Amino acid sequence: MNLLDYLPGVPDFPKPGILFRDISPLLVNPAAFQNAIVQMERLAEEFDYTHILGIESRGFIFGSALAHHTHKGLALARKPNKLPLATHREQYGLEYGSDSLEIAQSTLPKNARVLLVDDVLATGGTLIAANQLLLSAGFEVSGAVTLLEIAALNGSQILDRHGIKNKTVLIC
């Protein structure tokens, strides 16, 4: 099964020059979604982790499915001001602006070894912010797994420079 058949590109969204990959066709097809999670699990086997961090918002989908499939705990990295309790926060840049991620201070146990999960690796800004967020909070980051990498943006090389080991199912 070629998962790219289920991830059409939408040009100039959310801004001109950005090619947005729509995951909806993959999610609506049970065989394609299951195939994606199985492939992500195979890549995740290379990392020693106790918990998964799903990154808002599409990382929630893949992170929760992977956590369920691997019997690991799931934590969520949220956009600002969505959590009622005290949080750790990290600001980061995107290819089309800037944003922040937060995690509740009480979410993960002190000895957690965390696998970052997101849908698309573009410039790496979101994964770098999630990594820094967890490190600042005192957790160990085991690595990152993404469904798709946009090769032209060199996200893997950027993550390497930040010491983040990354595995990706598809590169386009």
CSV table of C-alpha atoms in Angstrom, one decimal:
chain,number,residue,atom,x,y,z
A,1,MET,CA,0.0,0.0,0.0
A,2,ASN,CA,1.4,3.4,-1.0
A,3,LEU,CA,0.3,5.7,1.8
A,4,LEU,CA,1.1,8.8,-0.3
A,5,ASP,CA,-2.0,7.9,-2.3
A,6,TYR,CA,-4.0,8.8,0.9
A,7,LEU,CA,-2.1,12.1,1.6
A,8,PRO,CA,-3.0,14.5,-1.1
A,9,GLY,CA,-1.2,17.9,-1.2
A,10,VAL,CA,-3.2,21.1,-1.0
A,11,PRO,CA,-1.1,24.0,-2.5
A,12,ASP,CA,-1.0,27.4,-0.9
A,13,PHE,CA,-2.6,26.4,2.4
A,14,PRO,CA,-2.6,28.0,5.0
A,15,LYS,CA,-0.4,30.5,3.1
A,16,PRO,CA,0.9,30.9,-0.4
A,17,GLY,CA,3.9,28.7,-1.0
A,18,ILE,CA,2.9,26.1,1.6
A,19,LEU,CA,1.9,22.6,0.5
A,20,PHE,CA,-0.4,21.2,3.1
A,21,ARG,CA,-0.7,17.4,3.3
A,22,ASP,CA,-4.3,16.4,4.0
A,23,ILE,CA,-4.5,13.4,6.3
A,24,SER,CA,-8.3,13.0,6.1
A,25,PRO,CA,-8.3,10.5,3.3
A,26,LEU,CA,-5.8,8.3,5.2
A,27,LEU,CA,-7.8,8.5,8.4
A,28,VAL,CA,-11.1,7.7,6.7
A,29,ASN,CA,-9.6,4.5,5.2
A,30,PRO,CA,-9.2,1.9,8.0
A,31,ALA,CA,-6.6,-0.2,6.1
A,32,ALA,CA,-4.5,2.9,5.3
A,33,PHE,CA,-4.7,4.2,8.9
A,34,GLN,CA,-3.8,0.9,10.3
A,35,ASN,CA,-0.9,0.5,7.9
A,36,ALA,CA,0.4,3.9,8.9
A,37,ILE,CA,0.3,3.1,12.6
A,38,VAL,CA,2.0,-0.3,12.1
A,39,GLN,CA,4.8,1.4,10.1
A,40,MET,CA,5.2,4.0,12.8
A,41,GLU,CA,5.3,1.3,15.4
A,42,ARG,CA,8.1,-0.5,13.5
A,43,LEU,CA,10.1,2.8,13.5
A,44,ALA,CA,9.4,3.4,17.2
A,45,GLU,CA,10.9,0.0,18.1
A,46,GLU,CA,14.3,1.6,17.6
A,47,PHE,CA,13.7,3.9,20.6
A,48,ASP,CA,13.6,3.1,24.3
A,49,TYR,CA,10.6,5.0,25.6
A,50,THR,CA,7.9,4.7,28.3
A,51,HIS,CA,5.5,7.4,27.0
A,52,ILE,CA,4.4,9.1,23.8
A,53,LEU,CA,3.9,12.8,23.4
A,54,GLY,CA,1.4,13.7,20.8
A,55,ILE,CA,1.8,17.2,19.4
A,56,GLU,CA,-1.3,19.3,18.8
A,57,SER,CA,-3.3,18.8,16.8
A,58,ARG,CA,-2.7,16.1,14.2
A,59,GLY,CA,0.0,14.5,16.3
A,60,PHE,CA,-2.8,13.7,18.8
A,61,ILE,CA,-4.3,11.4,16.2
A,62,PHE,CA,-1.2,9.4,15.4
A,63,GLY,CA,0.2,9.6,19.0
A,64,SER,CA,-3.0,8.2,20.5
A,65,ALA,CA,-3.3,5.4,18.0
A,66,LEU,CA,0.4,4.5,18.4
A,67,ALA,CA,0.1,4.7,22.2
A,68,HIS,CA,-2.9,2.3,22.1
A,69,HIS,CA,-1.1,0.0,19.7
A,70,THR,CA,2.1,-0.1,21.8
A,71,HIS,CA,0.5,-0.1,25.2
A,72,LYS,CA,2.3,3.1,26.2
A,73,GLY,CA,1.1,6.1,28.1
A,74,LEU,CA,0.1,9.2,26.1
A,75,ALA,CA,0.8,12.9,27.0
A,76,LEU,CA,-0.4,15.8,25.0
A,77,ALA,CA,1.6,18.9,23.9
A,78,ARG,CA,-1.1,21.6,23.6
A,79,LYS,CA,-1.3,25.1,22.1
A,80,PRO,CA,-1.3,27.9,24.7
A,81,ASN,CA,-4.0,28.5,27.2
A,82,LYS,CA,-5.8,25.1,26.7
A,83,LEU,CA,-4.7,23.6,30.0
A,84,PRO,CA,-6.2,24.5,33.4
A,85,LEU,CA,-3.2,23.5,35.5
A,86,ALA,CA,0.3,24.8,35.8
A,87,THR,CA,2.3,24.2,32.6
A,88,HIS,CA,5.7,24.2,31.0
A,89,ARG,CA,5.8,26.3,27.9
A,90,GLU,CA,8.1,26.6,24.8
A,91,GLN,CA,7.8,29.0,22.0
A,92,TYR,CA,8.9,28.0,18.4
A,93,GLY,CA,8.9,29.2,14.8
A,94,LEU,CA,7.0,27.7,12.0
A,95,GLU,CA,7.6,27.9,8.2
A,96,TYR,CA,4.6,30.3,8.3
A,97,GLY,CA,4.8,32.1,11.7
A,98,SER,CA,5.4,31.2,15.4
A,99,ASP,CA,3.5,29.4,18.1
A,100,SER,CA,4.0,27.8,21.6
A,101,LEU,CA,3.5,24.4,23.1
A,102,GLU,CA,2.5,23.6,26.7
A,103,ILE,CA,2.3,20.5,28.8
A,104,ALA,CA,0.8,20.3,32.2
A,105,GLN,CA,3.5,20.1,34.9
A,106,SER,CA,1.8,17.0,36.5
A,107,THR,CA,1.3,15.0,33.3
A,108,LEU,CA,4.4,12.7,33.1
A,109,PRO,CA,6.2,10.7,35.8
A,110,LYS,CA,9.6,12.0,36.7
A,111,ASN,CA,11.4,9.0,35.1
A,112,ALA,CA,9.5,9.2,31.8
A,113,ARG,CA,11.4,8.5,28.5
A,114,VAL,CA,9.3,10.1,25.9
A,115,LEU,CA,8.9,9.5,22.1
A,116,LEU,CA,7.7,12.6,20.2
A,117,VAL,CA,5.0,11.8,17.6
A,118,ASP,CA,3.6,14.2,14.9
A,119,ASP,CA,2.1,13.8,11.5
A,120,VAL,CA,4.5,15.9,9.3
A,121,LEU,CA,8.1,16.9,9.6
A,122,ALA,CA,8.6,20.2,7.7
A,123,THR,CA,11.3,22.5,9.2
A,124,GLY,CA,11.4,20.7,12.5
A,125,GLY,CA,10.3,23.7,14.6
A,126,THR,CA,7.5,21.9,16.3
A,127,LEU,CA,9.5,18.8,17.2
A,128,ILE,CA,12.4,21.0,18.4
A,129,ALA,CA,10.1,22.9,20.6
A,130,ALA,CA,8.5,19.7,22.0
A,131,ASN,CA,12.0,18.3,22.7
A,132,GLN,CA,13.1,21.5,24.4
A,133,LEU,CA,9.8,21.6,26.4
A,134,LEU,CA,10.4,18.1,27.7
A,135,LEU,CA,14.1,18.7,28.4
A,136,SER,CA,13.3,21.9,30.3
A,137,ALA,CA,10.8,20.0,32.4
A,138,GLY,CA,13.4,17.4,33.3
A,139,PHE,CA,12.3,14.5,31.0
A,140,GLU,CA,14.4,12.4,28.7
A,141,VAL,CA,13.4,12.4,25.0
A,142,SER,CA,14.1,9.1,23.3
A,143,GLY,CA,13.5,10.3,19.7
A,144,ALA,CA,10.7,11.3,17.3
A,145,VAL,CA,8.5,9.4,14.8
A,146,THR,CA,6.6,11.2,12.1
A,147,LEU,CA,4.3,9.9,9.3
A,148,LEU,CA,5.6,12.2,6.6
A,149,GLU,CA,8.7,14.4,5.9
A,150,ILE,CA,8.8,17.1,3.3
A,151,ALA,CA,12.3,16.5,2.0
A,152,ALA,CA,12.9,19.9,0.5
A,153,LEU,CA,12.7,21.5,3.9
A,154,ASN,CA,15.6,19.4,5.4
A,155,GLY,CA,13.8,18.7,8.6
A,156,SER,CA,15.7,15.6,9.4
A,157,GLN,CA,19.1,17.4,9.1
A,158,ILE,CA,17.7,20.2,11.3
A,159,LEU,CA,16.6,17.7,14.0
A,160,ASP,CA,20.0,16.0,13.8
A,161,ARG,CA,21.7,19.3,14.5
A,162,HIS,CA,19.6,19.6,17.6
A,163,GLY,CA,20.4,16.1,18.7
A,164,ILE,CA,17.0,14.7,18.0
A,165,LYS,CA,16.9,11.2,16.5
A,166,ASN,CA,14.0,11.0,14.0
A,167,LYS,CA,12.4,8.2,12.0
A,168,THR,CA,9.8,8.9,9.3
A,169,VAL,CA,7.5,6.6,7.4
A,170,LEU,CA,7.3,8.6,4.2
A,171,ILE,CA,9.6,11.2,2.6
A,172,CYS,CA,8.3,13.2,-0.3
